[in-house]
Amino acid sequence: MPSLPVGGRPIASPGSLHPSWSRVRKQVDEALLAFVDRQRPGLLAISDDLGPLLSALDALLAGGKRLRPAFCYWGWRAAGGGVDDPAIVHAAASLELLQASALIHDDVMDSSDTRRGQPSVHRRFEALHRAQGWPGAAVPFGSGTAILLGDLCLAWSSEMFETCELDEERRRRGRSVYDLMRTEVMCGQYLDMLEGTRGRATVDTALRVVEFKSAKYTVERPLHLGAALAGADPRVTAALTGYGLPLGIAFQLRDDVLGVFGDPAETGKPAGDDLREGKRTVLVALALERASRAQAAALERRLGDPELDRPGVDEARTIIEETGGLAACEAMIDGYLDEVGRALAAAPVAEEARDALAELAIAATARRT
Amino acid sequence: MPSLPVGGRPIASPGSLHPSWSRVRKQVDEALLAFVDRQRPGLLAISDDLGPLLSALDALLAGGKRLRPAFCYWGWRAAGGGVDDPAIVHAAASLELLQASALIHDDVMDSSDTRRGQPSVHRRFEALHRAQGWPGAAVPFGSGTAILLGDLCLAWSSEMFETCELDEERRRRGRSVYDLMRTEVMCGQYLDMLEGTRGRATVDTALRVVEFKSAKYTVERPLHLGAALAGADPRVTAALTGYGLPLGIAFQLRDDVLGVFGDPAETGKPAGDDLREGKRTVLVALALERASRAQAAALERRLGDPELDRPGVDEARTIIEETGGLAACEAMIDGYLDEVGRALAAAPVAEEARDALAELAIAATARRT
């Protein structure tokens, strides 16, 4: 595990939450639930038939690490925002609705069966359809519902963002980050799918996807959003990029490793799901770059095979390890974390924010789920 | 054709545009193009591979009747908004991006091949995939891309809405209409799909879908949005509901008729597309309500048959006519238009807005495309 020596002080264990964030995280969860609760009667007044949409959303929002709200909060604090200012809570919570939208749509696109340890939204509505014995086709009903619920979450995210009580000038600055973030993640998702279907990602093209789909979306932009809402100095914004971009890349590389080597009991996803989906991750690109012709052919055969079983997953894992792809990926994670540590040490931010950002860096990259 | 006698004056032909709207419509189109043009360099800086997303959006936005922006503009004018105030243009134009999102996602959900006389977005990207000979699967690439481009349009719609230059209080009032409209249309779309898959829509349940999916979304809320941005009096808002809801229902009933009886050369969609998609429209519910057992069975057999050919479409048309379903639907359209005329005659709005709203009512319901 990387040590991230910031100012010589020891780093708290990844599982623990900084006391300020622990308090604000509760407020974020409450605000999220309260927002959905405010929508509930309006939907049920249209029709009781909309109840299952709300239940599916409740189930999805119950899970999640709230990483993006955490980065948003600490971006705010790094830029001098108040410890317990309720204004940041709504903006931070709105990112969970954006993430819910991305997850629901992503699962349709990837035909994923599970999310956060439960059936994915489209599978949930396929199951509802079958249980009800409706005459139409269950699969398009499931995917159609997931498309619409994802749209609803996307719409509700911006609706919730706008409820943060700050003056219009700060909200306008925040909104421009929020808008940029949405565009970037959607473009990143497209490039990810494109690399998957073209099947010829290099480490460089895979890293470009990581930058837009993950690093900016998960870390850099939430930090910038919080900072913009706090009226950040440009030097703070730049320092948050210096910390956030390499951390975001390391975060995604950890995700790549967990997508192949993760324990289903901890990740809530079937073993080797990324292999089955044929994801052209940096990890895969690193392995293919180092593979013999025979190893490359064997790995390629398994990538994107929807029927890939456990022995097949194990064989692919062995190839990724034996080529040195896994070690190279771990080395990249360490390298990016070194950058993170250096950027953080030099960042013009308050000590409490620096400590919390160091903890978050560990939590985001040493995790097992 | 209904006559809508408002104040005894003759109604202009449906094709003509009111001079004020004709001018503003050009500004709306220009603002829409300018907005997409401002996004273009940002996307291409991420990757040249994003070019096809922009081309697909350009092609889609080139078509369309701009009905929602027109209602938004006349809601604004009805509430006393200025004739040539640039503030309304951005809000009105943002509705076209919302509509683009709805169309792109709707076409994925319905597996539609065409839209506005061109290939639908998902088919366009399937074709790109095949033309490039990429190794992955073309169909999920097409639908995945359409999901993402629809998401992008939804995000860009709210981004564009927020650029309308009005004081924060008016924008806040407008935003609450805009938020409600998005939620209503997504819920309406879900109920529409649900009725289709349950296959047991009555005239009443089909009308509930029409209210939320079409009447509010296409007519009432755009009117309210414009009115809210102009700082409308509640009496004006109520009058716009009196005009807008029945007009919106009549609009959708006309759509139902065109979806079965429309001329492909005029609609840009294959003949009888609604039958092939198994849409449980009010028209279909009216026919089934009046059908003999044999007629009902014959119509049910054709509904949702993706292979339905021209003779099959003709047989379904004959049943819908012979049961009296078509005549009943036309009578409903006339009845709603009578309501529209009465509401408009009594509405506390300026004469120019009244005339233009009367023209729009004709254009929305006597159309052939």
Short mmCIF file of C-alpha atoms in Angstrom, two decimals, chain A:
data_model
loop_
_atom_site.label_atom_id
_atom_site.label_comp_id
_atom_site.label_asym_id
_atom_site.label_seq_id
_atom_site.Cartn_x
_atom_site.Cartn_y
_atom_site.Cartn_z
CA MET A 1 0.00 0.00 0.00
CA PRO A 2 1.36 3.44 -0.89
CA SER A 3 2.36 5.56 2.04
CA LEU A 4 1.61 9.08 0.80
CA PRO A 5 3.76 10.91 3.34
CA VAL A 6 2.14 14.31 3.63
CA GLY A 7 3.91 16.63 6.02
CA GLY A 8 5.40 13.60 7.78
CA ARG A 9 2.17 12.73 9.54
CA PRO A 10 0.76 9.18 9.55
CA ILE A 11 -2.24 8.47 7.33
CA ALA A 12 -5.49 7.28 8.85
CA SER A 13 -6.66 3.85 7.77
CA PRO A 14 -8.62 3.81 4.49
CA GLY A 15 -11.86 2.68 6.10
CA SER A 16 -12.13 5.52 8.55
CA LEU A 17 -13.93 8.71 7.66
CA HIS A 18 -12.71 12.16 8.53
CA PRO A 19 -15.02 13.49 11.28
CA SER A 20 -16.15 16.52 9.24
CA TRP A 21 -16.96 14.40 6.21
CA SER A 22 -18.56 11.73 8.35
CA ARG A 23 -21.01 14.38 9.58
CA VAL A 24 -21.55 15.92 6.14
CA ARG A 25 -21.93 12.50 4.54
CA LYS A 26 -24.94 11.89 6.75
CA GLN A 27 -26.38 15.23 5.66
CA VAL A 28 -25.74 14.31 2.02
CA ASP A 29 -27.60 11.02 2.46
CA GLU A 30 -30.47 12.77 4.19
CA ALA A 31 -30.68 15.43 1.49
CA LEU A 32 -30.70 12.75 -1.21
CA LEU A 33 -33.50 10.81 0.46
CA ALA A 34 -35.43 14.01 1.15
CA PHE A 35 -35.15 15.03 -2.51
CA VAL A 36 -36.53 11.69 -3.72
CA ASP A 37 -39.23 11.83 -1.04
CA ARG A 38 -40.31 15.24 -2.33
CA GLN A 39 -40.71 13.77 -5.82
CA ARG A 40 -42.58 10.68 -4.61
CA PRO A 41 -46.12 12.10 -4.16
CA GLY A 42 -45.95 13.86 -7.54
CA LEU A 43 -45.11 10.61 -9.29
CA LEU A 44 -47.71 8.58 -7.45
CA ALA A 45 -50.31 11.26 -8.22
CA ILE A 46 -49.63 10.66 -11.92
CA SER A 47 -50.05 6.92 -11.41
CA ASP A 48 -49.50 4.19 -8.84
CA ASP A 49 -47.82 2.31 -11.66
CA LEU A 50 -44.78 4.58 -11.14
CA GLY A 51 -44.11 3.07 -7.70
CA PRO A 52 -41.63 0.47 -8.99
CA LEU A 53 -39.47 3.23 -10.52
CA LEU A 54 -39.15 4.83 -7.09
CA SER A 55 -38.40 1.50 -5.38
CA ALA A 56 -35.67 0.74 -7.90
CA LEU A 57 -34.11 4.15 -7.30
CA ASP A 58 -34.37 3.78 -3.50
CA ALA A 59 -32.54 0.44 -3.71
CA LEU A 60 -29.79 1.85 -5.93
CA LEU A 61 -29.23 4.98 -3.81
CA ALA A 62 -29.00 2.89 -0.63
CA GLY A 63 -25.60 1.68 -1.85
CA GLY A 64 -22.52 3.51 -3.06
CA LYS A 65 -19.39 4.95 -1.54
CA ARG A 66 -20.40 8.64 -2.01
CA LEU A 67 -16.92 9.28 -3.39
CA ARG A 68 -17.98 12.14 -5.69
CA PRO A 69 -19.84 14.01 -2.93
CA ALA A 70 -16.78 13.52 -0.70
CA PHE A 71 -14.47 15.07 -3.30
CA CYS A 72 -16.98 17.87 -3.86
CA TYR A 73 -17.08 18.60 -0.12
CA TRP A 74 -13.30 18.59 0.25
CA GLY A 75 -12.89 20.77 -2.84
CA TRP A 76 -15.19 23.22 -1.08
CA ARG A 77 -13.22 22.99 2.16
CA ALA A 78 -9.88 23.24 0.33
CA ALA A 79 -11.10 26.53 -1.16
CA GLY A 80 -12.12 27.90 2.22
CA GLY A 81 -15.79 26.80 2.35
CA GLY A 82 -17.32 26.51 5.83
CA VAL A 83 -17.14 23.24 7.81
CA ASP A 84 -20.86 22.81 8.29
CA ASP A 85 -22.32 25.05 5.60
CA PRO A 86 -25.57 23.44 4.37
CA ALA A 87 -25.07 25.05 0.94
CA ILE A 88 -22.55 22.44 -0.17
CA VAL A 89 -24.72 19.49 0.84
CA HIS A 90 -27.22 19.77 -2.02
CA ALA A 91 -24.56 20.24 -4.67
CA ALA A 92 -22.60 17.25 -3.35
CA ALA A 93 -25.70 15.05 -3.10
CA SER A 94 -26.79 15.93 -6.65
CA LEU A 95 -23.66 14.13 -7.89
CA GLU A 96 -25.09 10.85 -6.58
CA LEU A 97 -28.13 11.25 -8.85
CA LEU A 98 -25.83 11.92 -11.79
CA GLN A 99 -23.87 8.81 -10.86
CA ALA A 100 -27.09 6.79 -10.51
CA SER A 101 -28.03 7.83 -14.05
CA ALA A 102 -24.61 6.83 -15.38
CA LEU A 103 -24.74 3.45 -13.60
CA ILE A 104 -28.26 2.62 -14.78
CA HIS A 105 -27.44 3.46 -18.40
CA ASP A 106 -24.02 1.82 -18.22
CA ASP A 107 -25.59 -1.42 -17.02
CA VAL A 108 -27.98 -1.40 -19.99
CA MET A 109 -25.12 -0.76 -22.41
CA ASP A 110 -22.97 -3.50 -20.84
CA SER A 111 -25.89 -5.90 -20.24
CA SER A 112 -24.73 -6.14 -16.61
CA ASP A 113 -26.78 -8.34 -14.32
CA THR A 114 -25.85 -6.78 -11.00
CA ARG A 115 -24.99 -3.42 -9.46
CA ARG A 116 -24.07 -2.70 -5.87
CA GLY A 117 -24.77 -6.33 -5.03
CA GLN A 118 -28.34 -6.25 -6.35
CA PRO A 119 -29.96 -6.87 -9.74
CA SER A 120 -29.29 -4.02 -12.15
CA VAL A 121 -32.31 -1.81 -12.93
CA HIS A 122 -33.01 -3.31 -16.34
CA ARG A 123 -32.85 -6.84 -14.91
CA ARG A 124 -35.13 -5.79 -12.05
CA PHE A 125 -37.81 -4.63 -14.51
CA GLU A 126 -37.35 -7.69 -16.70
CA ALA A 127 -38.08 -9.73 -13.57
CA LEU A 128 -41.13 -7.58 -12.72
CA HIS A 129 -42.42 -8.12 -16.25
CA ARG A 130 -41.99 -11.90 -16.02
CA ALA A 131 -43.52 -12.05 -12.54
CA GLN A 132 -46.59 -10.17 -13.82
CA GLY A 133 -46.87 -12.39 -16.89
CA TRP A 134 -47.46 -9.41 -19.18
CA PRO A 135 -47.92 -10.36 -22.84
CA GLY A 136 -45.22 -8.07 -24.29
CA ALA A 137 -41.46 -8.80 -24.37
CA ALA A 138 -39.66 -8.59 -21.02
CA VAL A 139 -36.15 -7.67 -22.22
CA PRO A 140 -36.99 -4.44 -24.09
CA PHE A 141 -39.33 -3.48 -21.24
CA GLY A 142 -36.41 -3.83 -18.82
CA SER A 143 -33.97 -1.85 -20.93
CA GLY A 144 -36.58 0.77 -21.85
CA THR A 145 -37.42 1.32 -18.19
CA ALA A 146 -33.75 1.62 -17.31
CA ILE A 147 -33.24 4.20 -20.06
CA LEU A 148 -36.15 6.26 -18.67
CA LEU A 149 -35.13 5.92 -15.02
CA GLY A 150 -31.59 6.93 -15.94
CA ASP A 151 -33.01 9.96 -17.75
CA LEU A 152 -35.07 10.83 -14.70
CA CYS A 153 -31.98 10.65 -12.47
CA LEU A 154 -30.05 12.84 -14.89
CA ALA A 155 -32.85 15.42 -14.87
CA TRP A 156 -33.23 15.23 -11.09
CA SER A 157 -29.50 15.68 -10.62
CA SER A 158 -29.54 19.12 -12.23
CA GLU A 159 -32.81 19.94 -10.44
CA MET A 160 -31.16 19.08 -7.12
CA PHE A 161 -27.95 20.92 -7.96
CA GLU A 162 -29.92 24.13 -8.48
CA THR A 163 -31.39 23.89 -4.98
CA CYS A 164 -28.03 24.63 -3.36
CA GLU A 165 -28.47 27.92 -1.57
CA LEU A 166 -25.65 30.10 -2.74
CA ASP A 167 -25.65 33.42 -4.52
CA GLU A 168 -26.23 33.27 -8.26
CA GLU A 169 -22.62 34.16 -9.14
CA ARG A 170 -21.19 31.18 -7.20
CA ARG A 171 -23.88 28.89 -8.52
CA ARG A 172 -23.12 30.06 -12.06
CA ARG A 173 -19.44 29.21 -11.58
CA GLY A 174 -20.38 25.85 -10.10
CA ARG A 175 -22.84 25.18 -12.90
CA SER A 176 -20.17 25.64 -15.53
CA VAL A 177 -18.08 22.90 -13.85
CA TYR A 178 -21.16 20.71 -13.47
CA ASP A 179 -22.03 21.13 -17.18
CA LEU A 180 -18.49 20.38 -18.28
CA MET A 181 -18.39 17.28 -16.07
CA ARG A 182 -21.57 15.87 -17.61
CA THR A 183 -20.33 16.41 -21.15
CA GLU A 184 -16.94 14.88 -20.33
CA VAL A 185 -18.31 11.75 -18.72
CA MET A 186 -20.75 11.09 -21.57
CA CYS A 187 -18.01 11.56 -24.16
CA GLY A 188 -15.68 9.37 -22.10
CA GLN A 189 -18.33 6.65 -21.96
CA TYR A 190 -18.70 6.77 -25.74
CA LEU A 191 -14.94 6.50 -26.26
CA ASP A 192 -14.84 3.59 -23.82
CA MET A 193 -17.52 1.75 -25.77
CA LEU A 194 -15.79 2.63 -29.04
CA GLU A 195 -12.44 1.21 -27.86
CA GLY A 196 -14.27 -1.91 -26.70
CA THR A 197 -15.93 -2.51 -30.05
CA ARG A 198 -12.86 -1.59 -32.14
CA GLY A 199 -10.85 -4.00 -29.98
CA ARG A 200 -7.55 -2.28 -30.55
CA ALA A 201 -6.97 -0.07 -27.52
CA THR A 202 -3.38 0.79 -26.71
CA VAL A 203 -2.26 1.92 -23.26
CA ASP A 204 -2.46 5.50 -24.57
CA THR A 205 -5.98 5.33 -25.97
CA ALA A 206 -7.18 3.46 -22.87
CA LEU A 207 -5.66 6.20 -20.70
CA ARG A 208 -7.51 8.88 -22.66
CA VAL A 209 -10.78 7.09 -21.86
CA VAL A 210 -9.75 6.87 -18.20
CA GLU A 211 -9.02 10.57 -18.09
CA PHE A 212 -12.47 11.67 -19.27
CA LYS A 213 -14.68 8.83 -18.10
CA SER A 214 -13.17 8.46 -14.65
CA ALA A 215 -10.41 10.79 -13.55
CA LYS A 216 -12.17 14.03 -14.36
CA TYR A 217 -15.66 12.77 -13.60
CA THR A 218 -14.94 11.01 -10.31
CA VAL A 219 -12.26 13.19 -8.79
CA GLU A 220 -11.15 16.36 -10.55
CA ARG A 221 -14.54 17.87 -11.45
CA PRO A 222 -16.24 17.12 -8.12
CA LEU A 223 -13.26 18.86 -6.43
CA HIS A 224 -13.58 21.77 -8.87
CA LEU A 225 -17.32 21.94 -8.33
CA GLY A 226 -16.95 22.30 -4.57
CA ALA A 227 -14.11 24.77 -5.05
CA ALA A 228 -16.09 26.88 -7.55
CA LEU A 229 -19.06 27.02 -5.17
CA ALA A 230 -16.72 28.24 -2.43
CA GLY A 231 -15.39 30.95 -4.77
CA ALA A 232 -11.98 29.34 -5.19
CA ASP A 233 -8.79 31.10 -6.07
CA PRO A 234 -7.40 29.84 -9.45
CA ARG A 235 -4.28 28.56 -7.61
CA VAL A 236 -6.45 26.26 -5.51
CA THR A 237 -8.30 25.01 -8.59
CA ALA A 238 -4.97 24.24 -10.28
CA ALA A 239 -3.68 22.44 -7.17
CA LEU A 240 -6.83 20.33 -7.08
CA THR A 241 -6.15 19.28 -10.69
CA GLY A 242 -2.59 18.37 -9.69
CA TYR A 243 -3.98 16.12 -6.97
CA GLY A 244 -7.22 15.01 -8.63
CA LEU A 245 -6.17 13.92 -12.12
CA PRO A 246 -3.47 11.41 -11.11
CA LEU A 247 -5.65 10.21 -8.25
CA GLY A 248 -8.59 9.73 -10.61
CA ILE A 249 -6.43 7.71 -12.98
CA ALA A 250 -5.10 5.59 -10.10
CA PHE A 251 -8.70 5.13 -8.90
CA GLN A 252 -9.74 3.76 -12.30
CA LEU A 253 -6.66 1.53 -12.58
CA ARG A 254 -7.62 0.05 -9.20
CA ASP A 255 -11.10 -0.47 -10.66
CA ASP A 256 -9.58 -2.23 -13.67
CA VAL A 257 -7.66 -4.58 -11.37
CA LEU A 258 -10.77 -5.26 -9.25
CA GLY A 259 -12.82 -5.85 -12.43
CA VAL A 260 -10.58 -8.82 -13.24
CA PHE A 261 -9.12 -9.93 -9.90
CA GLY A 262 -11.78 -8.67 -7.44
CA ASP A 263 -13.59 -10.94 -5.01
CA PRO A 264 -17.32 -11.07 -5.91
CA ALA A 265 -18.18 -11.19 -2.20
CA GLU A 266 -16.56 -7.78 -1.81
CA THR A 267 -17.22 -6.10 -5.19
CA GLY A 268 -20.86 -7.19 -5.52
CA LYS A 269 -20.12 -8.07 -9.17
CA PRO A 270 -19.46 -11.53 -10.69
CA ALA A 271 -15.77 -12.52 -10.91
CA GLY A 272 -14.08 -11.26 -14.06
CA ASP A 273 -17.08 -9.20 -15.20
CA ASP A 274 -14.83 -6.78 -17.09
CA LEU A 275 -13.43 -9.68 -19.11
CA ARG A 276 -16.87 -10.92 -20.03
CA GLU A 277 -17.85 -7.42 -21.10
CA GLY A 278 -14.69 -7.19 -23.22
CA LYS A 279 -13.56 -3.95 -21.57
CA ARG A 280 -10.41 -2.60 -23.16
CA THR A 281 -8.91 -1.34 -19.94
CA VAL A 282 -5.41 -0.03 -19.33
CA LEU A 283 -4.73 -3.31 -17.47
CA VAL A 284 -5.71 -5.35 -20.52
CA ALA A 285 -3.71 -3.08 -22.82
CA LEU A 286 -0.65 -3.45 -20.56
CA ALA A 287 -1.00 -7.24 -20.65
CA LEU A 288 -1.49 -7.37 -24.43
CA GLU A 289 1.50 -5.08 -24.97
CA ARG A 290 3.66 -7.57 -23.04
CA ALA A 291 2.06 -10.79 -24.29
CA SER A 292 3.58 -13.39 -26.60
CA ARG A 293 1.53 -14.05 -29.72
CA ALA A 294 0.03 -17.15 -28.06
CA GLN A 295 -0.79 -15.32 -24.83
CA ALA A 296 -2.36 -12.43 -26.76
CA ALA A 297 -4.52 -14.80 -28.81
CA ALA A 298 -5.63 -16.68 -25.68
CA LEU A 299 -6.52 -13.45 -23.87
CA GLU A 300 -8.29 -11.97 -26.90
CA ARG A 301 -10.38 -15.14 -27.19
CA ARG A 302 -11.69 -14.63 -23.66
CA LEU A 303 -12.30 -10.89 -23.89
CA GLY A 304 -15.96 -10.16 -24.55
CA ASP A 305 -17.07 -13.80 -24.33
CA PRO A 306 -20.43 -13.48 -22.57
CA GLU A 307 -20.29 -17.18 -21.62
CA LEU A 308 -16.87 -16.91 -19.96
CA ASP A 309 -16.93 -19.26 -16.96
CA ARG A 310 -14.78 -19.39 -13.84
CA PRO A 311 -11.96 -21.51 -15.36
CA GLY A 312 -11.89 -19.09 -18.31
CA VAL A 313 -11.65 -16.15 -15.92
CA ASP A 314 -8.79 -17.91 -14.10
CA GLU A 315 -6.91 -18.49 -17.35
CA ALA A 316 -7.27 -14.84 -18.34
CA ARG A 317 -6.10 -13.80 -14.86
CA THR A 318 -3.05 -16.04 -15.21
CA ILE A 319 -2.15 -14.50 -18.56
CA ILE A 320 -2.54 -10.96 -17.21
CA GLU A 321 -0.27 -11.87 -14.28
CA GLU A 322 2.32 -13.86 -16.27
CA THR A 323 2.77 -11.19 -18.93
CA GLY A 324 3.61 -8.71 -16.20
CA GLY A 325 0.49 -6.68 -17.06
CA LEU A 326 -0.78 -6.76 -13.48
CA ALA A 327 2.57 -5.72 -12.00
CA ALA A 328 2.85 -2.90 -14.55
CA CYS A 329 -0.62 -1.69 -13.63
CA GLU A 330 0.18 -1.74 -9.91
CA ALA A 331 3.39 0.15 -10.64
CA MET A 332 1.39 2.77 -12.56
CA ILE A 333 -0.97 3.13 -9.60
CA ASP A 334 2.01 3.68 -7.30
CA GLY A 335 3.50 6.20 -9.71
CA TYR A 336 0.27 8.20 -9.92
CA LEU A 337 -0.04 8.09 -6.14
CA ASP A 338 3.44 9.53 -5.80
CA GLU A 339 2.30 12.42 -8.00
CA VAL A 340 -0.79 12.80 -5.82
CA GLY A 341 1.33 12.99 -2.68
CA ARG A 342 3.68 15.60 -4.14
CA ALA A 343 0.78 17.72 -5.44
CA LEU A 344 -0.97 17.55 -2.13
CA ALA A 345 2.13 18.49 -0.14
CA ALA A 346 2.52 21.64 -2.24
CA ALA A 347 -1.19 22.54 -2.45
CA PRO A 348 -2.20 25.93 -0.98
CA VAL A 349 -5.00 24.45 1.11
CA ALA A 350 -5.90 24.29 4.80
CA GLU A 351 -4.32 21.46 6.83
CA GLU A 352 -7.62 19.77 7.57
CA ALA A 353 -8.46 19.56 3.86
CA ARG A 354 -4.97 18.27 3.09
CA ASP A 355 -5.32 15.47 5.64
CA ALA A 356 -8.76 14.53 4.42
CA LEU A 357 -7.67 14.53 0.77
CA ALA A 358 -4.75 12.25 1.70
CA GLU A 359 -7.18 9.85 3.39
CA LEU A 360 -9.48 9.95 0.38
CA ALA A 361 -6.57 9.11 -1.91
CA ILE A 362 -5.95 5.97 0.08
CA ALA A 363 -9.62 5.08 0.30
CA ALA A 364 -10.04 5.48 -3.47
CA THR A 365 -7.06 3.37 -4.47
CA ALA A 366 -6.44 0.79 -1.73
CA ARG A 367 -10.08 -0.31 -1.70
CA ARG A 368 -11.20 -3.85 -2.43
CA THR A 369 -14.75 -3.05 -3.55
#
